[in-house]
CSV table of C-alpha atoms and ligand atoms in Angstrom, one decimal:
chain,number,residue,atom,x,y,z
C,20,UNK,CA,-27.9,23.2,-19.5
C,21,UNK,CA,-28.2,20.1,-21.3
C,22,UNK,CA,-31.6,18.7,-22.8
C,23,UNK,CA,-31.0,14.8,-22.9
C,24,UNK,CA,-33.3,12.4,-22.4
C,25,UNK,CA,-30.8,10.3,-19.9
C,26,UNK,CA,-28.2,11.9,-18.1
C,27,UNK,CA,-24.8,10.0,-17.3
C,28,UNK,CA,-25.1,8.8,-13.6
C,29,UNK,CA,-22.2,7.5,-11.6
C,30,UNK,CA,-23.5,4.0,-9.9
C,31,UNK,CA,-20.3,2.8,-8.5
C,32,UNK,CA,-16.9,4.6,-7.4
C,33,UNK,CA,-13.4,2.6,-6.7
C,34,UNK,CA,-10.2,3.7,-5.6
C,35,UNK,CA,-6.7,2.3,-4.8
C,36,UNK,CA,-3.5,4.3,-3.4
C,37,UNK,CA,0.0,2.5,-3.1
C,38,UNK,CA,0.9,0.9,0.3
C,39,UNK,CA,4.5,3.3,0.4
C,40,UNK,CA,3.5,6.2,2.8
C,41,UNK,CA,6.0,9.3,1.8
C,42,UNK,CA,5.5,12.1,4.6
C,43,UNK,CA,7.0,15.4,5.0
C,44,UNK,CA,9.4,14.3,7.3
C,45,UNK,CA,10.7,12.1,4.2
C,46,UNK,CA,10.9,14.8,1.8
C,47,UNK,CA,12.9,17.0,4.1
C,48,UNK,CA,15.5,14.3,3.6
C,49,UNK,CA,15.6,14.4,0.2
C,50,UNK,CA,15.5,18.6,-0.5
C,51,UNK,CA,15.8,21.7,1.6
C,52,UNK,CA,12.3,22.2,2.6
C,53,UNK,CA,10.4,21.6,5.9
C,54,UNK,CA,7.1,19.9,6.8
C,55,UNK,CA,5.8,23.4,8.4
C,56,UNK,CA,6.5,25.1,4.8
C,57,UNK,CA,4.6,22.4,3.2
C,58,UNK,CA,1.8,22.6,5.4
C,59,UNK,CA,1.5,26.2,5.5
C,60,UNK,CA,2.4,26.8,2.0
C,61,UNK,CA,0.2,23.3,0.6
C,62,UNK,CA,-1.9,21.5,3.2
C,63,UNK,CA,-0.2,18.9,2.1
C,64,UNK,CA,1.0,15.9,5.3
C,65,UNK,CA,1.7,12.9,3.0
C,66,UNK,CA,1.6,11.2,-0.1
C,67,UNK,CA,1.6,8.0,-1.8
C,68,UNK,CA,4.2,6.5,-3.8
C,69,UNK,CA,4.5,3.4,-6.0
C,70,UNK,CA,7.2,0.4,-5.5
C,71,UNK,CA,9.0,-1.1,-8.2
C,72,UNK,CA,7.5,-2.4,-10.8
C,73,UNK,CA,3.5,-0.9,-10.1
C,74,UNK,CA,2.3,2.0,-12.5
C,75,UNK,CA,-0.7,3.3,-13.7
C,76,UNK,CA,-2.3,0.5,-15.3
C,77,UNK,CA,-2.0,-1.5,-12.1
C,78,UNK,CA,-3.2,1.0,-9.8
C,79,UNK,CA,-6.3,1.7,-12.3
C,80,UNK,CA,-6.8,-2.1,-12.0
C,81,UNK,CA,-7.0,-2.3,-8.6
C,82,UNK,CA,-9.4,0.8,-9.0
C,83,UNK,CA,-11.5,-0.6,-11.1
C,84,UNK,CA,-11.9,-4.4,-9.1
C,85,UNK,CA,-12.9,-2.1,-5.7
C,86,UNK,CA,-15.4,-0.4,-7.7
C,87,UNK,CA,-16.5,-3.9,-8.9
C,88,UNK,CA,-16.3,-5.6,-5.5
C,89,UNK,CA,-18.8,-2.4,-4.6
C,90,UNK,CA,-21.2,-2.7,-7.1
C,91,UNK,CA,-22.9,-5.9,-8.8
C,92,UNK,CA,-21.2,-5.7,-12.2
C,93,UNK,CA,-19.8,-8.2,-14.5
C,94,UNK,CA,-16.9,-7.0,-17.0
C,95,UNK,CA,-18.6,-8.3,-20.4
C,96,UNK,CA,-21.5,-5.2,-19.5
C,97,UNK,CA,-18.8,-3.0,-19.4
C,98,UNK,CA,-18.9,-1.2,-23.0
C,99,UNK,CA,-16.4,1.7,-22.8
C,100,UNK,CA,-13.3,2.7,-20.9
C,101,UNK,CA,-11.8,5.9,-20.7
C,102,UNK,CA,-8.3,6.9,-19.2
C,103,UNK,CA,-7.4,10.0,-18.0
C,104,UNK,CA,-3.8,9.8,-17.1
C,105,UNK,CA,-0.2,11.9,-18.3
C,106,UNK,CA,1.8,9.0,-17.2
C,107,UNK,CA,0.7,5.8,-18.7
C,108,UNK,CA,2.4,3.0,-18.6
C,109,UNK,CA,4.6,3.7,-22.1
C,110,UNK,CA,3.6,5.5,-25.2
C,111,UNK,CA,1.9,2.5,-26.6
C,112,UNK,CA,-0.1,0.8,-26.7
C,113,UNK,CA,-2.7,2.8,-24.3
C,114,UNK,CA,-3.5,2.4,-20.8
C,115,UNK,CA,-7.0,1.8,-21.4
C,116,UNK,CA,-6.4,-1.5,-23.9
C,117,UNK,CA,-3.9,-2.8,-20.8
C,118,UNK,CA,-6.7,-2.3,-18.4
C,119,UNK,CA,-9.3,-3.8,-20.3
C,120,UNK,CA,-7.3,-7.2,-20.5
C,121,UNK,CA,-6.7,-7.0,-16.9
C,122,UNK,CA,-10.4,-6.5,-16.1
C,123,UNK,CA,-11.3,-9.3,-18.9
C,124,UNK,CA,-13.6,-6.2,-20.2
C,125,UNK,CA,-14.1,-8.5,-23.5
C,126,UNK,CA,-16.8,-6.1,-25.3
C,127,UNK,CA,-15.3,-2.6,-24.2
C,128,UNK,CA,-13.8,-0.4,-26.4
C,129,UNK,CA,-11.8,2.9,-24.7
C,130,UNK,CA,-9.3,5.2,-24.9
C,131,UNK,CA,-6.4,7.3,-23.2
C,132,UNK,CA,-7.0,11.1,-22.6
C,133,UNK,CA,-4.5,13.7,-21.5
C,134,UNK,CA,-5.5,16.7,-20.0
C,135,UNK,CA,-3.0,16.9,-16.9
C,136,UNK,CA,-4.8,17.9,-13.5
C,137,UNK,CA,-8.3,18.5,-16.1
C,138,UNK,CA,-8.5,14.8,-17.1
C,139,UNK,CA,-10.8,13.3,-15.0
C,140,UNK,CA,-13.2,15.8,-15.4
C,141,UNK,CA,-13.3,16.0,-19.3
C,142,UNK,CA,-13.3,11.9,-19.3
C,143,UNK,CA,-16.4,12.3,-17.8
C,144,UNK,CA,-17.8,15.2,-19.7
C,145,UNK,CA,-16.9,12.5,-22.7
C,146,UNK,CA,-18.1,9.7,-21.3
C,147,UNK,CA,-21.4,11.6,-20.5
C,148,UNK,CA,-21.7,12.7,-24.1
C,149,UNK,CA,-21.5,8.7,-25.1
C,150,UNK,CA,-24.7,7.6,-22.5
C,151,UNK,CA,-26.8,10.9,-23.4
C,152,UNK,CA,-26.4,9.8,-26.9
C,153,UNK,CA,-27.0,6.0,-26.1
C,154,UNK,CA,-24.1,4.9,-27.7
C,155,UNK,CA,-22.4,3.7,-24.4
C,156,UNK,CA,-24.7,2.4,-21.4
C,157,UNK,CA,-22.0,1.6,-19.2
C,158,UNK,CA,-18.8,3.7,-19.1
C,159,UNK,CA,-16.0,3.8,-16.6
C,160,UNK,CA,-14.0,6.4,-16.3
C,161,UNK,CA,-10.3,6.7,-14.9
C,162,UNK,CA,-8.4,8.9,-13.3
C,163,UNK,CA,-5.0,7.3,-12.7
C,164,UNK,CA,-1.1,8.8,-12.4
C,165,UNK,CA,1.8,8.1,-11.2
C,166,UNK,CA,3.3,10.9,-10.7
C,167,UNK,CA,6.3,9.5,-9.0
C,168,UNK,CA,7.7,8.6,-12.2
C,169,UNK,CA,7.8,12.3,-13.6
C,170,UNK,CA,9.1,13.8,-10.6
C,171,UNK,CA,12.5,15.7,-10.1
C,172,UNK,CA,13.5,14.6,-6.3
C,173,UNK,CA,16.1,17.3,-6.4
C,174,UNK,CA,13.6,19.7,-7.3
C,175,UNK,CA,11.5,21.5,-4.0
C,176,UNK,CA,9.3,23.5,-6.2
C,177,UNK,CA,7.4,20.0,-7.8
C,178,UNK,CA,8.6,17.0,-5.4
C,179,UNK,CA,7.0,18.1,-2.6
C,180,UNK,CA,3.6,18.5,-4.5
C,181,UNK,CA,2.6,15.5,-6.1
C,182,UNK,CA,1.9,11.8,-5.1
C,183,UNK,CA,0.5,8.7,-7.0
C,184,UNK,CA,-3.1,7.2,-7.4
C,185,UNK,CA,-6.1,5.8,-9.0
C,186,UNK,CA,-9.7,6.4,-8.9
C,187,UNK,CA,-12.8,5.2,-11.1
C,188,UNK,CA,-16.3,5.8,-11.2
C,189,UNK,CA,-18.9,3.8,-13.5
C,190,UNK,CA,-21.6,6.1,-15.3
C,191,UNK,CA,-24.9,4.4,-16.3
C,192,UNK,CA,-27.8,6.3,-18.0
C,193,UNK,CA,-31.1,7.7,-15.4
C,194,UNK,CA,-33.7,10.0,-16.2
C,195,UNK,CA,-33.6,11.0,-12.6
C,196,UNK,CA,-29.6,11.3,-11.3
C,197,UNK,CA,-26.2,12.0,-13.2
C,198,UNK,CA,-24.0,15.3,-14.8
C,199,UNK,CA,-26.5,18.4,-15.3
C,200,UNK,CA,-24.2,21.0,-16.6
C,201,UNK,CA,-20.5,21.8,-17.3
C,202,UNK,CA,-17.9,24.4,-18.6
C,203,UNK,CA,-14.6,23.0,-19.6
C,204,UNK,CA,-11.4,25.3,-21.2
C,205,UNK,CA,-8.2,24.8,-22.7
C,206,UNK,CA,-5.8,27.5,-23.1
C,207,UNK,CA,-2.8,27.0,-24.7
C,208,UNK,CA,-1.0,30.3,-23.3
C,209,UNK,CA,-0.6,28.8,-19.9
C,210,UNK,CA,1.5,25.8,-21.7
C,211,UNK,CA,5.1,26.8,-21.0
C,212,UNK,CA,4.3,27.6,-17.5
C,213,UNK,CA,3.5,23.8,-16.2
C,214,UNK,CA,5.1,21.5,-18.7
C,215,UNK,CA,7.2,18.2,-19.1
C,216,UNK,CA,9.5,19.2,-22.1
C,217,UNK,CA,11.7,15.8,-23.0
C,218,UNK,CA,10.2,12.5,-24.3
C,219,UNK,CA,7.7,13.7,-27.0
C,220,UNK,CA,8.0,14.0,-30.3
C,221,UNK,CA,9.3,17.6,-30.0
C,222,UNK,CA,12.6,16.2,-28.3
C,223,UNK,CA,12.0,12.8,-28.2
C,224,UNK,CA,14.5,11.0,-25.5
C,225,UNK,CA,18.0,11.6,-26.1
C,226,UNK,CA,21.4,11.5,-23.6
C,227,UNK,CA,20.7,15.4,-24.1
C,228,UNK,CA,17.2,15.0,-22.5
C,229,UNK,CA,18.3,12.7,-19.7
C,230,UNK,CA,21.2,15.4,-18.8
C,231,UNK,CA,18.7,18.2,-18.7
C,232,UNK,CA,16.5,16.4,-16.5
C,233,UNK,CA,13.8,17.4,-19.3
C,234,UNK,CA,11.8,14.1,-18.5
C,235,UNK,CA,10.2,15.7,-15.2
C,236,UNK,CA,8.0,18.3,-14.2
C,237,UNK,CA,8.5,21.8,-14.9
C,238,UNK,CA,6.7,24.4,-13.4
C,239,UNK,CA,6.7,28.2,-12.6
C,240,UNK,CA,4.4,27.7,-9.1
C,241,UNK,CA,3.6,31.3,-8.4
C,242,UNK,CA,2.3,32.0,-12.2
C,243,UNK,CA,0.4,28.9,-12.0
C,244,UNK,CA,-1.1,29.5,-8.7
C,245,UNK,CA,-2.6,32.7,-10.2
C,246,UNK,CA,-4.4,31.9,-12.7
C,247,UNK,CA,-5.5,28.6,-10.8
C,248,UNK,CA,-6.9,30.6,-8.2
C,249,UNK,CA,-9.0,32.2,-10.7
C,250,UNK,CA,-9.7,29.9,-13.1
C,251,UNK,CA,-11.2,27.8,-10.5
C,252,UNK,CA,-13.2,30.1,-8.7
C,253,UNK,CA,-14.6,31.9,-12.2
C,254,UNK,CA,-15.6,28.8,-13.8
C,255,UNK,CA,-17.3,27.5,-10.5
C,256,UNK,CA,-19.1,29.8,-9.4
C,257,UNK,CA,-20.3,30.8,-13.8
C,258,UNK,CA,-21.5,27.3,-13.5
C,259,UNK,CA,-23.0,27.5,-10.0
C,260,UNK,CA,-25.1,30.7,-10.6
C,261,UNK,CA,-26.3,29.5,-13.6
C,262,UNK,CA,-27.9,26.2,-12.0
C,263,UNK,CA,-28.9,29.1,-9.1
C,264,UNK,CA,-26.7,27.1,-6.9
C,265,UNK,CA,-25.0,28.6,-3.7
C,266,UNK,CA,-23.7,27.6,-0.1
C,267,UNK,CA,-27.6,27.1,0.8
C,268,UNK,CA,-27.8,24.2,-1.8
C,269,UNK,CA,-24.7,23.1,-2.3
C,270,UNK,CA,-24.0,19.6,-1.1
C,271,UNK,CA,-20.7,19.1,-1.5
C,272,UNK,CA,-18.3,21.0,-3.4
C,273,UNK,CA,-15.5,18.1,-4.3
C,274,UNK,CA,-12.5,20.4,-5.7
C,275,UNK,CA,-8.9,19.3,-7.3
C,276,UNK,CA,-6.8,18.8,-4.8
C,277,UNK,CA,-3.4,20.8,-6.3
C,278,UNK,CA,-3.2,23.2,-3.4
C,279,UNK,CA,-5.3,23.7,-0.1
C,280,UNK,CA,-5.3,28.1,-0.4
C,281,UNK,CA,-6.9,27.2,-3.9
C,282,UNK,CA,-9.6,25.4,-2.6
C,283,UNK,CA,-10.4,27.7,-0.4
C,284,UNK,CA,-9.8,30.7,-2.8
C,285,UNK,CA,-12.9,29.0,-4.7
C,286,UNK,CA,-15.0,27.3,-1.8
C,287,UNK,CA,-15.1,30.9,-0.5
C,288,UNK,CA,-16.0,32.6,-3.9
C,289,UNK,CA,-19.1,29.9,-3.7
C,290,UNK,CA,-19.8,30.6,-0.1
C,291,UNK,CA,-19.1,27.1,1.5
C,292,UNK,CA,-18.4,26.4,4.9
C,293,UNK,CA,-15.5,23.8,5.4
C,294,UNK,CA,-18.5,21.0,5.7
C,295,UNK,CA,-19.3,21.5,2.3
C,296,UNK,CA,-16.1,20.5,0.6
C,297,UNK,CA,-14.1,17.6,-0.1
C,298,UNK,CA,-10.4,17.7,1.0
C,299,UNK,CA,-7.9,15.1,1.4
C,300,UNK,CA,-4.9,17.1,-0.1
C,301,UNK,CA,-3.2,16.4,3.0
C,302,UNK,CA,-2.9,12.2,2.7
C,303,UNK,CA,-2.8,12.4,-1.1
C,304,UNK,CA,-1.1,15.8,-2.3
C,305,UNK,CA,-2.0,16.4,-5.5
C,306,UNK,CA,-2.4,12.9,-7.6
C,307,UNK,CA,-3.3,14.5,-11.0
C,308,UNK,CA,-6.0,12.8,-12.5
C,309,UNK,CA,-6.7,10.5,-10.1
C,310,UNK,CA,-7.5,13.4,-7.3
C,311,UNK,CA,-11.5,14.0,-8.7
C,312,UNK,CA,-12.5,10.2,-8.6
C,313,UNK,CA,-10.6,9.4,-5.3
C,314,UNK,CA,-11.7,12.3,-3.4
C,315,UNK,CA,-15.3,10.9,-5.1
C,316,UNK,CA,-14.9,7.4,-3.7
C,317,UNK,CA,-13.8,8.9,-0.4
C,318,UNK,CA,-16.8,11.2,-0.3
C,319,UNK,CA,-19.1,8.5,-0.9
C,320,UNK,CA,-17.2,5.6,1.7
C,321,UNK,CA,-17.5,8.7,4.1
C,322,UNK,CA,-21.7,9.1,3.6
C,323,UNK,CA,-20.7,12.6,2.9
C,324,UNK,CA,-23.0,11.6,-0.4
C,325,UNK,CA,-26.7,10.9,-0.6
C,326,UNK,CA,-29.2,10.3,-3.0
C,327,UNK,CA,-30.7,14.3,-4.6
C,328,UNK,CA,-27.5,15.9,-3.0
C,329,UNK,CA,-26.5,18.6,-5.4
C,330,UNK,CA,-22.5,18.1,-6.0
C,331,UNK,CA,-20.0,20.4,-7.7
C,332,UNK,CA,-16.9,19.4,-9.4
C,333,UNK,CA,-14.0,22.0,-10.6
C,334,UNK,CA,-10.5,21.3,-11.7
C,335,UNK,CA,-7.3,23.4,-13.1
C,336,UNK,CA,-4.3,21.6,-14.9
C,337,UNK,CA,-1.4,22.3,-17.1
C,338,UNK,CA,-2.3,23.5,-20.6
C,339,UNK,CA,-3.9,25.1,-18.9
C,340,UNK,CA,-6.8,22.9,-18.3
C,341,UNK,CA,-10.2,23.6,-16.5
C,342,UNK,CA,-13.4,23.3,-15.6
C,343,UNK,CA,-16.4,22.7,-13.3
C,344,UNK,CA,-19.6,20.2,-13.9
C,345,UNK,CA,-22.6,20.2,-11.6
C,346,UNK,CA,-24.6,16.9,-11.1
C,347,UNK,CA,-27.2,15.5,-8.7
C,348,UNK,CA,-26.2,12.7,-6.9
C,349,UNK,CA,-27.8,9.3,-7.6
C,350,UNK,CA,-26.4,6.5,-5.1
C,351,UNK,CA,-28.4,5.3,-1.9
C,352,UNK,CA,-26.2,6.5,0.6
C,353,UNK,CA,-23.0,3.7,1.5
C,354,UNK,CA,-23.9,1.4,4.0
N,238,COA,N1,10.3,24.2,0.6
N,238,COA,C1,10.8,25.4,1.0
N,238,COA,N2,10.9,26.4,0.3
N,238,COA,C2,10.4,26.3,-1.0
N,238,COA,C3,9.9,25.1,-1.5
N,238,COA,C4,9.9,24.0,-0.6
N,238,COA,N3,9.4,22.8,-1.0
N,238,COA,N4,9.5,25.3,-2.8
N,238,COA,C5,9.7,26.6,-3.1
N,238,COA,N5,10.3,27.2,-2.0
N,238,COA,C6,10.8,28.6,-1.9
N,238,COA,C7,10.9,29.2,-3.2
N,238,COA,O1,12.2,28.9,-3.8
N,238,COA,C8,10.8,30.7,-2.8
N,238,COA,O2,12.1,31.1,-2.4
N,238,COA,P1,12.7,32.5,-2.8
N,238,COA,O3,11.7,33.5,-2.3
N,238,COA,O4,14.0,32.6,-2.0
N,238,COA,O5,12.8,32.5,-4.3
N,238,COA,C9,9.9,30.7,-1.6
N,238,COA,O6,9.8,29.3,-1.2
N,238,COA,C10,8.5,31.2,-1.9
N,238,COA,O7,8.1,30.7,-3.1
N,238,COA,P2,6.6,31.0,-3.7
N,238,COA,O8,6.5,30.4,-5.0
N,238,COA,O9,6.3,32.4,-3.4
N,238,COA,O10,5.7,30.2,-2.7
N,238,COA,P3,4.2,30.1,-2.7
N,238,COA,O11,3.6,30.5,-1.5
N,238,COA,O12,3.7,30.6,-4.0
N,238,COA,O13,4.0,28.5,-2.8
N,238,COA,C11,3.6,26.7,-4.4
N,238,COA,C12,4.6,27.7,-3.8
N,238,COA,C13,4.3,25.8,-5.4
N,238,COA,C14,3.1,25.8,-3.3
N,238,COA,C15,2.4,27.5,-5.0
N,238,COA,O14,2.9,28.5,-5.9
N,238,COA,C16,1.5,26.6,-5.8
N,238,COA,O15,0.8,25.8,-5.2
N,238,COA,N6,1.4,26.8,-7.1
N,238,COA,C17,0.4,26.0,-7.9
N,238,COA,C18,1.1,24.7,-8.2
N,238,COA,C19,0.1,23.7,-8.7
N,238,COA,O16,-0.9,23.6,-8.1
N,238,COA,N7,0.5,23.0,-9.7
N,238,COA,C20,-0.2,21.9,-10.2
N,238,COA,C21,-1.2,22.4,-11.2
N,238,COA,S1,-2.7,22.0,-10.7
């Protein structure tokens, strides 16, 4: 539990998901799979899917200006922005310096962060760090991916999974509200299970790359699945019974959304009911970074939020990634 004399609070929340609609129906055109296998298998209906010519940086725009048009807020207060994304826009310069010109953000500073399916949720653990030490006193944080743009479409065991998106929330310091606790991991032994291998350093992009199809998403599902299911649940429920949290005072439990059986796996490990968590896998599929703060802005357009509600975060990636971060809720509820 962490001593600070402000915690980081989030004050606003935006989102923004691409017009293009890609259902079930749609993918079965495009691999040998079929909408009841997804469903079953995912909980996944329908995702999103970016036209020509929009990315990342756009989508966390348009994030960023709903969470503006939300909240009384003019870009010159803004001091830091941090980008959790595996797909910027290109290798350099970073997401976060493309955003901040697009948002005329003329004082911020800000950065890009990788951590796959974790990202959202160690941006804010950093942004948090940079309020409770008074460095930053307004932060926003991204989640943004498009996911479309690393995806095999002759590949069932990813394309079906994964759809495109933006969120952002804006953290502020409060002695009252904001992040109360967390656990975050990395674990390198998980790498070579969820991995895109072409287009780094290690084999940058060659005609060899591009004929291996090395550029997209790799993954072995069923190892990953494992230790998701675990991961999540452990480090959820290590940072719920510490905060003496349960399904009696448990809010809402707002999960990554990579796969509905590991949401439940972990809701039912904390002892939630259905009301108590946050699910939209099935309009979204899994969005990467973006699935925290979207689900977040959802949660909070719903008035599933209100002021004092205790709310639980948790997230597993590639790397592997994970994590879970507790925090009391500090908006009035959406009118
Ligand atoms: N449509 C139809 N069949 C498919 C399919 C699809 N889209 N994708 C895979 N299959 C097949 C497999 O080839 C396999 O066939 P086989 O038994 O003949 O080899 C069969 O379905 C069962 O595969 P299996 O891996 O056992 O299914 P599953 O119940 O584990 O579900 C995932 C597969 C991918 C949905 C699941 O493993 C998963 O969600 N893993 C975690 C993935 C994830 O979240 N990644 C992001 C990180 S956060």
């Amino acid at each position: 539990m962490k001593q600070t004399p402000f915690k980081a609070n989030i004050t606003a929340v935006g989102k923004y998901l691409p017009k293009k609609v890609i259902t079930n129906q749609d993918m079965e055109k495009l691999v040998d799979t079929s909408d009841e296998w997804i469903q079953s298998r995912t909980g996944i209906r329908e995702r999103r899917k970016v036209q020509k010519g929009e990315a990342t940086v756009e989508m966390s725009t348009n994030a960023v200006h709903n969470l503006m048009k939300n909240h009384n807020i003019s870009p010159e207060e803004i001091d830091t922005i941090i980008v959790a994304t595996v797909t910027p826009d290109m290798i350099l310069p970073c997401s976060a310096a493309l955003i901040q010109k697009n948002i005329n953000a003329v004082n911020a500073w800000g950065y890009d962060l990788s951590a796959a399916c974790s990202g959202f949720l160690f941006g804010l653990e950093s942004g948090a760090a940079l309020i409770e030490s008074g460095r930053s006193k307004k932060v926003i944080v991204i989640g943004a991916d498009t996911m479309s743009s690393i995806l095999n479409y002759e590949d069932r065991n990813t394309c079906i999974l994964f759809g495109d998106g933006a969120g952002a929330v804006l953290l502020e310091p409060s002695e009252e509200f904001g992040i109360i606790d967390s656990e975050l991991r990395i674990d390198g032994s998980g790498g070579e299970y969820l991995k895109v291998d072409g287009g780094g350093s290690l084999n940058p992009a060659s005609h060899e790359t591009i004929t291996n199809k090395s550029h997209y998403v790799w993954q072995d599902g069923k190892t990953v699945y494992k230790f998701a299911v675990r991961g999540m649940a452990d480090i959820s429920y290590e940072v719920a019974t510490r905060n003496n949290l349960s399904g009696d005072n448990i809010s809402l439990f707002i999960p990554h959304q990579a796969n509905k059986r590991i949401i439940d796996a972990t809701a039912k490990r904390l002892g939630l009911k259905e009301s108590q968590i946050m699910i939209n896998i099935d309009t979204y599929a899994n969005t990467t970074s973006a699935t925290l703060p979207i689900c977040i802005a959802e949660a909070y357009e719903n008035n599933r939020l209100k002021q004092g509600d205790n709310v639980m975060l948790s997230t597993f990636g590639a790397g592997f990634s994970w994590g879970a971060m507790y925090l009391k809720w500090g908006m009035s509820t959406h009118a």
